[in-house]
PDB file of C-alpha atoms and ligand atoms in Angstrom:
ATOM      1  CA  MET G  25      47.166 103.599  52.771  1.00 66.00           C
ATOM      2  CA  VAL G  26      46.899 105.627  55.954  1.00 80.00           C
ATOM      3  CA  ASN G  27      46.704 109.412  55.675  1.00 86.00           C
ATOM      4  CA  GLN G  28      46.675 110.127  59.415  1.00 92.00           C
ATOM      5  CA  LYS G  29      49.892 110.537  61.404  1.00 96.00           C
ATOM      6  CA  ILE G  30      50.785 107.070  62.688  1.00 98.00           C
ATOM      7  CA  ILE G  31      50.773 106.987  66.498  1.00 98.00           C
ATOM      8  CA  THR G  32      52.450 103.898  67.935  1.00 98.00           C
ATOM      9  CA  LEU G  33      52.762 102.568  71.487  1.00 99.00           C
ATOM     10  CA  VAL G  34      55.449 100.019  72.376  1.00 99.00           C
ATOM     11  CA  THR G  35      55.233  98.419  75.843  1.00 99.00           C
ATOM     12  CA  GLY G  36      58.543  97.589  77.536  1.00 98.00           C
ATOM     13  CA  GLY G  37      60.187 100.115  75.233  1.00 98.00           C
ATOM     14  CA  ASN G  38      63.057 101.181  77.475  1.00 98.00           C
ATOM     15  CA  ARG G  39      65.480  98.389  76.514  1.00 98.00           C
ATOM     16  CA  GLY G  40      66.045  95.266  74.470  1.00 98.00           C
ATOM     17  CA  MET G  41      63.861  94.645  71.451  1.00 98.00           C
ATOM     18  CA  GLY G  42      61.283  97.202  72.599  1.00 98.00           C
ATOM     19  CA  LEU G  43      63.825 100.016  72.406  1.00 98.00           C
ATOM     20  CA  GLU G  44      64.980  98.919  68.940  1.00 98.00           C
ATOM     21  CA  ILE G  45      61.355  98.709  67.723  1.00 98.00           C
ATOM     22  CA  VAL G  46      60.779 102.252  69.027  1.00 98.00           C
ATOM     23  CA  ARG G  47      63.927 103.477  67.232  1.00 98.00           C
ATOM     24  CA  GLU G  48      63.151 101.847  63.882  1.00 98.00           C
ATOM     25  CA  LEU G  49      59.473 102.849  63.804  1.00 98.00           C
ATOM     26  CA  ALA G  50      60.421 106.435  64.657  1.00 98.00           C
ATOM     27  CA  GLN G  51      62.956 106.274  61.806  1.00 98.00           C
ATOM     28  CA  HIS G  52      59.998 105.331  59.573  1.00 98.00           C
ATOM     29  CA  GLY G  53      58.313 108.601  60.589  1.00 97.00           C
ATOM     30  CA  GLN G  54      55.902 107.220  63.179  1.00 98.00           C
ATOM     31  CA  GLN G  55      55.180 109.185  66.364  1.00 98.00           C
ATOM     32  CA  VAL G  56      56.283 106.593  68.902  1.00 98.00           C
ATOM     33  CA  LEU G  57      55.260 106.396  72.548  1.00 98.00           C
ATOM     34  CA  LEU G  58      57.876 104.479  74.520  1.00 98.00           C
ATOM     35  CA  GLY G  59      56.096 102.640  77.350  1.00 99.00           C
ATOM     36  CA  ALA G  60      58.194 101.966  80.449  1.00 99.00           C
ATOM     37  CA  ARG G  61      57.171 100.765  83.901  1.00 98.00           C
ATOM     38  CA  ASP G  62      59.904 102.998  85.354  1.00 98.00           C
ATOM     39  CA  LEU G  63      59.278 106.423  83.804  1.00 98.00           C
ATOM     40  CA  ALA G  64      62.833 107.614  84.597  1.00 98.00           C
ATOM     41  CA  LYS G  65      64.270 104.691  82.585  1.00 98.00           C
ATOM     42  CA  GLY G  66      61.780 105.435  79.812  1.00 98.00           C
ATOM     43  CA  GLN G  67      62.737 109.100  79.689  1.00 98.00           C
ATOM     44  CA  ALA G  68      66.454 108.240  79.624  1.00 98.00           C
ATOM     45  CA  ALA G  69      65.869 105.823  76.729  1.00 98.00           C
ATOM     46  CA  ALA G  70      63.697 108.384  74.899  1.00 98.00           C
ATOM     47  CA  ALA G  71      66.386 111.046  75.395  1.00 98.00           C
ATOM     48  CA  THR G  72      68.977 108.912  73.554  1.00 97.00           C
ATOM     49  CA  LEU G  73      66.571 108.575  70.620  1.00 98.00           C
ATOM     50  CA  GLN G  74      65.644 112.278  70.673  1.00 96.00           C
ATOM     51  CA  GLN G  75      69.384 112.968  70.247  1.00 97.00           C
ATOM     52  CA  GLU G  76      69.086 110.968  67.016  1.00 96.00           C
ATOM     53  CA  ASN G  77      66.331 113.476  66.005  1.00 96.00           C
ATOM     54  CA  LEU G  78      63.586 110.883  66.456  1.00 97.00           C
ATOM     55  CA  ASP G  79      60.028 111.757  67.504  1.00 91.00           C
ATOM     56  CA  VAL G  80      59.751 109.661  70.691  1.00 98.00           C
ATOM     57  CA  THR G  81      57.928 110.329  73.965  1.00 98.00           C
ATOM     58  CA  ALA G  82      58.132 108.237  77.138  1.00 98.00           C
ATOM     59  CA  VAL G  83      54.897 107.087  78.806  1.00 98.00           C
ATOM     60  CA  ALA G  84      54.698 105.485  82.268  1.00 98.00           C
ATOM     61  CA  LEU G  85      53.188 102.048  81.726  1.00 99.00           C
ATOM     62  CA  ASP G  86      53.438  99.034  84.025  1.00 99.00           C
ATOM     63  CA  VAL G  87      51.367  96.466  82.173  1.00 98.00           C
ATOM     64  CA  THR G  88      50.694  94.470  85.371  1.00 98.00           C
ATOM     65  CA  ASN G  89      49.279  97.513  87.188  1.00 98.00           C
ATOM     66  CA  PRO G  90      45.674  98.201  86.067  1.00 98.00           C
ATOM     67  CA  ASP G  91      45.799 101.833  87.307  1.00 98.00           C
ATOM     68  CA  SER G  92      48.999 102.475  85.351  1.00 98.00           C
ATOM     69  CA  VAL G  93      47.428 101.013  82.193  1.00 99.00           C
ATOM     70  CA  SER G  94      44.263 103.136  82.639  1.00 98.00           C
ATOM     71  CA  GLN G  95      46.374 106.253  83.232  1.00 98.00           C
ATOM     72  CA  ALA G  96      48.481 105.642  80.091  1.00 98.00           C
ATOM     73  CA  ALA G  97      45.339 105.077  77.994  1.00 98.00           C
ATOM     74  CA  ALA G  98      43.810 108.320  79.335  1.00 98.00           C
ATOM     75  CA  GLU G  99      47.021 110.259  78.584  1.00 98.00           C
ATOM     76  CA  ILE G 100      47.178 108.944  75.017  1.00 98.00           C
ATOM     77  CA  LYS G 101      43.490 109.743  74.478  1.00 98.00           C
ATOM     78  CA  GLN G 102      43.920 113.278  75.735  1.00 98.00           C
ATOM     79  CA  THR G 103      47.120 114.034  73.800  1.00 98.00           C
ATOM     80  CA  TYR G 104      46.546 112.201  70.515  1.00 98.00           C
ATOM     81  CA  GLY G 105      42.865 111.160  70.423  1.00 98.00           C
ATOM     82  CA  TYR G 106      43.608 107.819  68.728  1.00 98.00           C
ATOM     83  CA  LEU G 107      46.251 105.098  68.427  1.00 98.00           C
ATOM     84  CA  THR G 108      47.356 103.433  65.178  1.00 98.00           C
ATOM     85  CA  VAL G 109      49.744 100.668  66.281  1.00 98.00           C
ATOM     86  CA  LEU G 110      49.945  98.854  69.633  1.00 99.00           C
ATOM     87  CA  ILE G 111      52.981  96.651  70.108  1.00 98.00           C
ATOM     88  CA  ASN G 112      52.625  94.405  73.151  1.00 99.00           C
ATOM     89  CA  ASN G 113      56.321  93.770  73.687  1.00 98.00           C
ATOM     90  CA  ALA G 114      56.762  93.780  77.498  1.00 98.00           C
ATOM     91  CA  GLY G 115      57.532  90.272  78.658  1.00 98.00           C
ATOM     92  CA  ALA G 116      59.741  88.119  80.856  1.00 98.00           C
ATOM     93  CA  VAL G 117      60.274  84.524  81.963  1.00 98.00           C
ATOM     94  CA  PHE G 118      59.999  83.735  85.681  1.00 98.00           C
ATOM     95  CA  ASP G 119      60.236  79.917  85.656  1.00 98.00           C
ATOM     96  CA  ALA G 120      63.200  79.100  83.415  1.00 97.00           C
ATOM     97  CA  ARG G 121      64.411  75.522  83.849  1.00 95.00           C
ATOM     98  CA  GLN G 122      61.867  74.695  86.615  1.00 97.00           C
ATOM     99  CA  LEU G 123      60.471  71.222  86.041  1.00 98.00           C
ATOM    100  CA  PRO G 124      56.738  71.049  85.310  1.00 97.00           C
ATOM    101  CA  SER G 125      56.327  68.630  88.260  1.00 98.00           C
ATOM    102  CA  GLU G 126      57.903  71.123  90.666  1.00 97.00           C
ATOM    103  CA  VAL G 127      57.427  74.639  89.314  1.00 98.00           C
ATOM    104  CA  ASP G 128      56.304  77.213  91.922  1.00 97.00           C
ATOM    105  CA  GLN G 129      52.752  78.529  91.641  1.00 98.00           C
ATOM    106  CA  SER G 130      54.110  82.033  92.314  1.00 98.00           C
ATOM    107  CA  LYS G 131      56.357  81.822  89.221  1.00 98.00           C
ATOM    108  CA  LEU G 132      53.506  80.526  87.072  1.00 98.00           C
ATOM    109  CA  ARG G 133      51.319  83.425  88.221  1.00 98.00           C
ATOM    110  CA  ALA G 134      54.090  85.953  87.527  1.00 98.00           C
ATOM    111  CA  ASP G 135      54.476  84.541  83.990  1.00 98.00           C
ATOM    112  CA  PHE G 136      50.757  84.906  83.362  1.00 98.00           C
ATOM    113  CA  ASP G 137      50.381  88.316  85.057  1.00 98.00           C
ATOM    114  CA  LEU G 138      52.903  89.873  82.673  1.00 98.00           C
ATOM    115  CA  ASN G 139      52.764  87.865  79.450  1.00 98.00           C
ATOM    116  CA  TYR G 140      49.000  87.165  79.381  1.00 99.00           C
ATOM    117  CA  PHE G 141      46.811  89.220  81.740  1.00 99.00           C
ATOM    118  CA  GLY G 142      48.958  92.367  81.336  1.00 99.00           C
ATOM    119  CA  LEU G 143      48.897  92.063  77.543  1.00 99.00           C
ATOM    120  CA  ILE G 144      45.109  91.683  77.578  1.00 99.00           C
ATOM    121  CA  ASP G 145      44.566  94.604  79.973  1.00 99.00           C
ATOM    122  CA  VAL G 146      46.663  96.925  77.784  1.00 99.00           C
ATOM    123  CA  THR G 147      44.889  95.718  74.640  1.00 99.00           C
ATOM    124  CA  GLN G 148      41.373  96.106  76.057  1.00 99.00           C
ATOM    125  CA  LYS G 149      42.067  99.605  77.399  1.00 99.00           C
ATOM    126  CA  LEU G 150      43.695 100.832  74.172  1.00 99.00           C
ATOM    127  CA  LEU G 151      41.169  99.202  71.845  1.00 98.00           C
ATOM    128  CA  PRO G 152      38.734 102.181  71.923  1.00 98.00           C
ATOM    129  CA  LEU G 153      41.583 104.406  70.651  1.00 98.00           C
ATOM    130  CA  LEU G 154      42.694 101.855  68.039  1.00 98.00           C
ATOM    131  CA  LYS G 155      39.113 101.749  66.714  1.00 98.00           C
ATOM    132  CA  LEU G 156      39.376 105.494  66.033  1.00 98.00           C
ATOM    133  CA  ALA G 157      42.364 105.087  63.688  1.00 98.00           C
ATOM    134  CA  GLU G 158      41.820 104.774  59.916  1.00 97.00           C
ATOM    135  CA  GLN G 159      43.561 101.376  60.001  1.00 98.00           C
ATOM    136  CA  ALA G 160      45.058  99.977  63.187  1.00 98.00           C
ATOM    137  CA  LYS G 161      47.371  97.125  64.150  1.00 98.00           C
ATOM    138  CA  ILE G 162      47.887  95.146  67.337  1.00 99.00           C
ATOM    139  CA  ILE G 163      51.151  93.211  67.283  1.00 99.00           C
ATOM    140  CA  ASN G 164      51.790  90.769  70.100  1.00 99.00           C
ATOM    141  CA  ILE G 165      55.424  89.809  70.643  1.00 98.00           C
ATOM    142  CA  SER G 166      55.017  86.124  71.278  1.00 98.00           C
ATOM    143  CA  SER G 167      57.621  83.390  70.982  1.00 98.00           C
ATOM    144  CA  MET G 168      58.178  80.073  69.286  1.00 98.00           C
ATOM    145  CA  MET G 169      58.478  78.886  72.913  1.00 98.00           C
ATOM    146  CA  GLY G 170      54.674  79.138  72.974  1.00 98.00           C
ATOM    147  CA  SER G 171      54.253  76.762  70.020  1.00 98.00           C
ATOM    148  CA  LEU G 172      52.847  73.355  70.989  1.00 98.00           C
ATOM    149  CA  THR G 173      53.872  72.028  67.575  1.00 98.00           C
ATOM    150  CA  GLU G 174      57.531  73.038  68.101  1.00 98.00           C
ATOM    151  CA  ALA G 175      57.532  71.725  71.708  1.00 97.00           C
ATOM    152  CA  LEU G 176      56.592  68.307  70.253  1.00 98.00           C
ATOM    153  CA  ASN G 177      59.110  68.505  67.384  1.00 97.00           C
ATOM    154  CA  PRO G 178      62.327  66.671  68.388  1.00 97.00           C
ATOM    155  CA  GLU G 179      64.219  68.626  65.685  1.00 96.00           C
ATOM    156  CA  SER G 180      63.291  71.952  67.295  1.00 95.00           C
ATOM    157  CA  ALA G 181      65.287  73.769  70.004  1.00 92.00           C
ATOM    158  CA  VAL G 182      61.897  74.485  71.617  1.00 95.00           C
ATOM    159  CA  SER G 183      61.501  70.774  72.415  1.00 96.00           C
ATOM    160  CA  ARG G 184      64.545  71.047  74.736  1.00 95.00           C
ATOM    161  CA  ALA G 185      63.383  74.209  76.516  1.00 94.00           C
ATOM    162  CA  ILE G 186      61.749  74.033  79.964  1.00 96.00           C
ATOM    163  CA  ALA G 187      59.746  77.053  81.136  1.00 98.00           C
ATOM    164  CA  VAL G 188      56.187  75.760  81.305  1.00 98.00           C
ATOM    165  CA  GLY G 189      54.738  78.946  82.831  1.00 98.00           C
ATOM    166  CA  TYR G 190      56.291  81.308  80.275  1.00 98.00           C
ATOM    167  CA  GLN G 191      55.552  78.925  77.402  1.00 98.00           C
ATOM    168  CA  SER G 192      51.924  78.462  78.507  1.00 98.00           C
ATOM    169  CA  ALA G 193      51.457  82.225  78.900  1.00 98.00           C
ATOM    170  CA  LYS G 194      52.768  82.831  75.363  1.00 98.00           C
ATOM    171  CA  ALA G 195      50.548  80.020  74.010  1.00 98.00           C
ATOM    172  CA  ALA G 196      47.583  81.575  75.825  1.00 98.00           C
ATOM    173  CA  ALA G 197      48.445  85.006  74.413  1.00 99.00           C
ATOM    174  CA  ASN G 198      48.488  83.376  70.962  1.00 98.00           C
ATOM    175  CA  MET G 199      44.923  82.145  71.530  1.00 98.00           C
ATOM    176  CA  PHE G 200      43.913  85.657  72.624  1.00 99.00           C
ATOM    177  CA  THR G 201      45.475  86.927  69.379  1.00 99.00           C
ATOM    178  CA  VAL G 202      43.360  84.517  67.300  1.00 98.00           C
ATOM    179  CA  GLN G 203      40.138  85.162  69.194  1.00 98.00           C
ATOM    180  CA  LEU G 204      40.445  88.966  69.183  1.00 99.00           C
ATOM    181  CA  ALA G 205      41.422  88.932  65.496  1.00 98.00           C
ATOM    182  CA  LYS G 206      38.265  86.960  64.665  1.00 98.00           C
ATOM    183  CA  GLU G 207      36.032  89.172  66.830  1.00 98.00           C
ATOM    184  CA  LEU G 208      37.276  92.391  65.206  1.00 98.00           C
ATOM    185  CA  GLN G 209      37.110  90.890  61.722  1.00 98.00           C
ATOM    186  CA  ARG G 210      33.522  89.711  62.261  1.00 98.00           C
ATOM    187  CA  ALA G 211      32.618  93.219  63.426  1.00 98.00           C
ATOM    188  CA  GLY G 212      34.157  94.662  60.231  1.00 98.00           C
ATOM    189  CA  LEU G 213      36.579  96.829  62.227  1.00 98.00           C
ATOM    190  CA  PRO G 214      39.847  97.956  60.584  1.00 97.00           C
ATOM    191  CA  VAL G 215      42.080  96.551  63.346  1.00 98.00           C
ATOM    192  CA  THR G 216      44.355  93.578  62.655  1.00 98.00           C
ATOM    193  CA  VAL G 217      45.780  91.398  65.450  1.00 98.00           C
ATOM    194  CA  ASN G 218      48.891  89.295  64.858  1.00 98.00           C
ATOM    195  CA  ALA G 219      51.553  87.457  66.840  1.00 98.00           C
ATOM    196  CA  ILE G 220      55.282  87.540  66.109  1.00 98.00           C
ATOM    197  CA  ASP G 221      58.094  85.162  67.005  1.00 98.00           C
ATOM    198  CA  PRO G 222      61.305  87.224  67.183  1.00 98.00           C
ATOM    199  CA  GLY G 223      63.581  84.146  67.395  1.00 97.00           C
ATOM    200  CA  MET G 224      66.323  83.898  70.010  1.00 96.00           C
ATOM    201  CA  VAL G 225      67.644  87.412  70.460  1.00 97.00           C
ATOM    202  CA  ALA G 226      70.636  88.842  72.342  1.00 96.00           C
ATOM    203  CA  THR G 227      69.025  91.018  75.044  1.00 97.00           C
ATOM    204  CA  HIS G 228      68.902  90.871  78.860  1.00 96.00           C
ATOM    205  CA  PHE G 229      65.924  88.501  78.536  1.00 96.00           C
ATOM    206  CA  GLY G 230      66.112  85.598  80.996  1.00 94.00           C
ATOM    207  CA  GLY G 231      68.637  87.395  83.200  1.00 93.00           C
ATOM    208  CA  VAL G 232      71.645  86.901  80.913  1.00 94.00           C
ATOM    209  CA  THR G 233      73.732  89.609  79.257  1.00 95.00           C
ATOM    210  CA  PRO G 234      73.368  90.194  75.507  1.00 96.00           C
ATOM    211  CA  GLU G 235      77.001  88.986  75.131  1.00 96.00           C
ATOM    212  CA  MET G 236      76.198  85.699  76.921  1.00 95.00           C
ATOM    213  CA  ALA G 237      73.053  85.260  74.840  1.00 95.00           C
ATOM    214  CA  GLN G 238      75.032  85.851  71.646  1.00 95.00           C
ATOM    215  CA  LYS G 239      77.526  83.140  72.650  1.00 95.00           C
ATOM    216  CA  MET G 240      74.545  80.779  73.065  1.00 92.00           C
ATOM    217  CA  GLY G 241      73.535  81.502  69.460  1.00 93.00           C
ATOM    218  CA  ALA G 242      71.112  84.413  69.890  1.00 96.00           C
ATOM    219  CA  ASN G 243      70.620  86.785  66.966  1.00 96.00           C
ATOM    220  CA  PRO G 244      71.376  90.514  67.020  1.00 97.00           C
ATOM    221  CA  VAL G 245      68.507  92.753  68.196  1.00 98.00           C
ATOM    222  CA  ALA G 246      68.031  94.228  64.702  1.00 97.00           C
ATOM    223  CA  ALA G 247      67.309  90.739  63.330  1.00 98.00           C
ATOM    224  CA  GLY G 248      64.921  90.035  66.215  1.00 98.00           C
ATOM    225  CA  VAL G 249      62.744  93.066  65.473  1.00 98.00           C
ATOM    226  CA  ALA G 250      62.798  92.787  61.664  1.00 98.00           C
ATOM    227  CA  ARG G 251      59.455  90.982  61.256  1.00 98.00           C
ATOM    228  CA  THR G 252      57.727  93.284  63.771  1.00 98.00           C
ATOM    229  CA  VAL G 253      58.972  96.422  62.027  1.00 98.00           C
ATOM    230  CA  GLU G 254      57.959  94.994  58.650  1.00 98.00           C
ATOM    231  CA  LEU G 255      54.411  94.309  59.866  1.00 98.00           C
ATOM    232  CA  ALA G 256      54.086  97.603  61.774  1.00 98.00           C
ATOM    233  CA  THR G 257      54.974  99.667  58.711  1.00 98.00           C
ATOM    234  CA  ASP G 258      53.046  97.773  56.011  1.00 97.00           C
ATOM    235  CA  PHE G 259      49.501  99.139  55.929  1.00 97.00           C
ATOM    236  CA  THR G 260      48.718  97.212  52.751  1.00 96.00           C
ATOM    237  CA  ASN G 261      49.041  93.944  54.689  1.00 95.00           C
ATOM    238  CA  LEU G 262      45.624  93.385  56.293  1.00 96.00           C
ATOM    239  CA  ALA G 263      46.270  89.779  57.357  1.00 98.00           C
ATOM    240  CA  THR G 264      44.902  89.080  60.823  1.00 98.00           C
ATOM    241  CA  GLY G 265      45.153  86.197  63.297  1.00 98.00           C
ATOM    242  CA  THR G 266      48.608  85.131  62.059  1.00 98.00           C
ATOM    243  CA  PHE G 267      51.778  83.950  63.858  1.00 98.00           C
ATOM    244  CA  SER G 268      54.976  84.604  61.910  1.00 98.00           C
ATOM    245  CA  ASN G 269      58.686  85.264  62.029  1.00 98.00           C
ATOM    246  CA  SER G 270      61.178  86.465  59.417  1.00 96.00           C
ATOM    247  CA  ASP G 271      61.082  83.028  57.732  1.00 97.00           C
ATOM    248  CA  GLY G 272      57.278  82.999  57.341  1.00 97.00           C
ATOM    249  CA  PRO G 273      54.360  81.431  59.253  1.00 98.00           C
ATOM    250  CA  VAL G 274      55.103  79.749  62.612  1.00 98.00           C
ATOM    251  CA  ALA G 275      53.151  76.655  63.678  1.00 98.00           C
ATOM    252  CA  TRP G 276      50.818  77.373  66.618  1.00 98.00           C
TER     253      TRP G 276
HETATM  254  N1  LIG A 307      65.111  87.670  73.754  1.00 75.14           N
HETATM  255  C1  LIG A 307      64.588  86.581  73.255  1.00 75.14           C
HETATM  256  O1  LIG A 307      65.322  85.646  72.891  1.00 75.14           O
HETATM  257  C2  LIG A 307      63.102  86.462  73.047  1.00 75.14           C
HETATM  258  C3  LIG A 307      62.635  85.371  72.296  1.00 75.14           C
HETATM  259  C4  LIG A 307      61.281  85.238  72.057  1.00 75.14           C
HETATM  260  C5  LIG A 307      60.406  86.197  72.549  1.00 75.14           C
HETATM  261  N2  LIG A 307      60.882  87.241  73.293  1.00 75.14           N
HETATM  262  C6  LIG A 307      59.896  88.224  73.772  1.00 75.14           C
HETATM  263  O2  LIG A 307      60.274  89.500  73.281  1.00 75.14           O
HETATM  264  C7  LIG A 307      59.790  90.526  74.168  1.00 75.14           C
HETATM  265  C8  LIG A 307      60.917  91.490  74.485  1.00 75.14           C
HETATM  266  O3  LIG A 307      61.944  90.777  75.139  1.00 75.14           O
HETATM  267  P1  LIG A 307      63.473  91.275  75.207  1.00 75.14           P
HETATM  268  O4  LIG A 307      64.303  90.154  74.727  1.00 75.14           O
HETATM  269  O5  LIG A 307      63.633  92.615  74.601  1.00 75.14           O
HETATM  270  O6  LIG A 307      63.656  91.330  76.807  1.00 75.14           O
HETATM  271  P2  LIG A 307      64.291  92.408  77.806  1.00 75.14           P
HETATM  272  O7  LIG A 307      65.515  93.031  77.257  1.00 75.14           O
HETATM  273  O8  LIG A 307      64.364  91.690  79.108  1.00 75.14           O
HETATM  274  O9  LIG A 307      63.165  93.562  77.870  1.00 75.14           O
HETATM  275  C9  LIG A 307      61.923  93.322  78.466  1.00 75.14           C
HETATM  276  C10 LIG A 307      61.181  94.643  78.568  1.00 75.14           C
HETATM  277  O10 LIG A 307      59.914  94.383  79.210  1.00 75.14           O
HETATM  278  C11 LIG A 307      59.776  95.325  80.261  1.00 75.14           C
HETATM  279  N3  LIG A 307      58.868  94.885  81.327  1.00 75.14           N
HETATM  280  C12 LIG A 307      59.016  93.864  82.188  1.00 75.14           C
HETATM  281  N4  LIG A 307      57.966  93.841  83.043  1.00 75.14           N
HETATM  282  C13 LIG A 307      57.158  94.888  82.696  1.00 75.14           C
HETATM  283  C14 LIG A 307      55.943  95.391  83.196  1.00 75.14           C
HETATM  284  N5  LIG A 307      55.302  94.841  84.239  1.00 75.14           N
HETATM  285  N6  LIG A 307      55.391  96.482  82.577  1.00 75.14           N
HETATM  286  C15 LIG A 307      56.000  97.059  81.521  1.00 75.14           C
HETATM  287  N7  LIG A 307      57.175  96.631  81.021  1.00 75.14           N
HETATM  288  C16 LIG A 307      57.737  95.553  81.616  1.00 75.14           C
HETATM  289  C17 LIG A 307      61.191  95.559  80.769  1.00 75.14           C
HETATM  290  O11 LIG A 307      61.239  96.724  81.576  1.00 75.14           O
HETATM  291  P3  LIG A 307      62.344  96.909  82.777  1.00 75.14           P
HETATM  292  O12 LIG A 307      63.585  97.442  82.105  1.00 75.14           O
HETATM  293  O13 LIG A 307      61.699  97.893  83.683  1.00 75.14           O
HETATM  294  O14 LIG A 307      62.561  95.558  83.387  1.00 75.14           O
HETATM  295  C18 LIG A 307      61.919  95.678  79.442  1.00 75.14           C
HETATM  296  O15 LIG A 307      61.715  96.972  78.902  1.00 75.14           O
HETATM  297  C19 LIG A 307      59.204  89.784  75.362  1.00 75.14           C
HETATM  298  O16 LIG A 307      57.809  89.704  75.240  1.00 75.14           O
HETATM  299  C20 LIG A 307      59.813  88.394  75.269  1.00 75.14           C
HETATM  300  O17 LIG A 307      58.983  87.405  75.858  1.00 75.14           O
HETATM  301  C21 LIG A 307      62.204  87.387  73.557  1.00 75.14           C
END
C-alpha cells in the first residue's frame, strides 16, 4: 500500500478519455494534474471538475515540445517533489486510411512525434520524480491498432484498419513499454510500466464526433477508461511490461 498522497499526471487531459481519467482518479482521492497543450483549455476543463469538488490542477504540457515538457517537469518537482502515476494519454492519428504504398512522410512523422517520441520525452523527464515515489506507475494508453497479431488476424477489426503510421507508432510505444519495464525491474526500482488498449471509444479521436463514433460501434468513454482507472488505483498490482484491456491481456 502507498501511504503518500498519490500525485498523478494525465497528458492530453483536457478532453476525451484523458478528461474522464482525470475525473475518475480525482474521485478516488488522487491529486490529479491535468496536462493540456493549450493551458486555457486545460484550465477550463479543470474548472468543470473543481465544481464537482475534485482536486484537479491544470498544467501546460505539449508533449511534442521539449521545452514545454521540461517546464512541466520542473513545475511538478517544485510544487510536489515527486510523482506517483504518469498516464501517457495524449495521442492522435494523422494518416487514417492512407495506403502504406502512398502515405505521406509528413503524416508518418507527425504520428511518431506525438505517439512515440512525445511519450518517451515525457516519460524520461518525469522518471526522476517517479523514482521518488514509494511505488510509482507509468501507464501508456496504447491501442489494439498497434498489435501485429491482431493486424494479421482476419477475425479482428484491426485487420481491416489502415493507418500504418499511427499503428506503427503505437507498436513502437509498446516496445518502449516492455524495454523500460525490464530496465526498471532489473534495477529493482518500484516503478511499473504497462500499456493499455482502451478499445474503440466515442471521443473526437480521428476527427469524428463522439455521436458519429458511437454509431460506428464505439464504446462510451467510461468503458474506455475502465482498465486504466483500475490499474492506476490498484497499488497491490505490481505487474509490469503488460498490455491489457478490460477483457484481459492483449496480444502484442
Ligand atoms: N478513441 C479511440 O477509439 C481510441 C482507441 C484506442 C486508443 N486510443 C488512444 O487513447 C488516447 C486518448 O484518445 P481520445 O480518444 O481521448 O482522443 P481525443 O478526444 O482526440 O483526445 C486527445 C487528447 O490528446 C491531446 N493532444 C493532442 N496532441 C497533443 C500534444 N502535442 N500534447 C499534449 N496533448 C495533445 C488533445 O489535446 P487538444 O484538445 O489540444 O487537441 C486531447 O486532449 C490516445 O492516445 C489515443 O491514441 C483512442
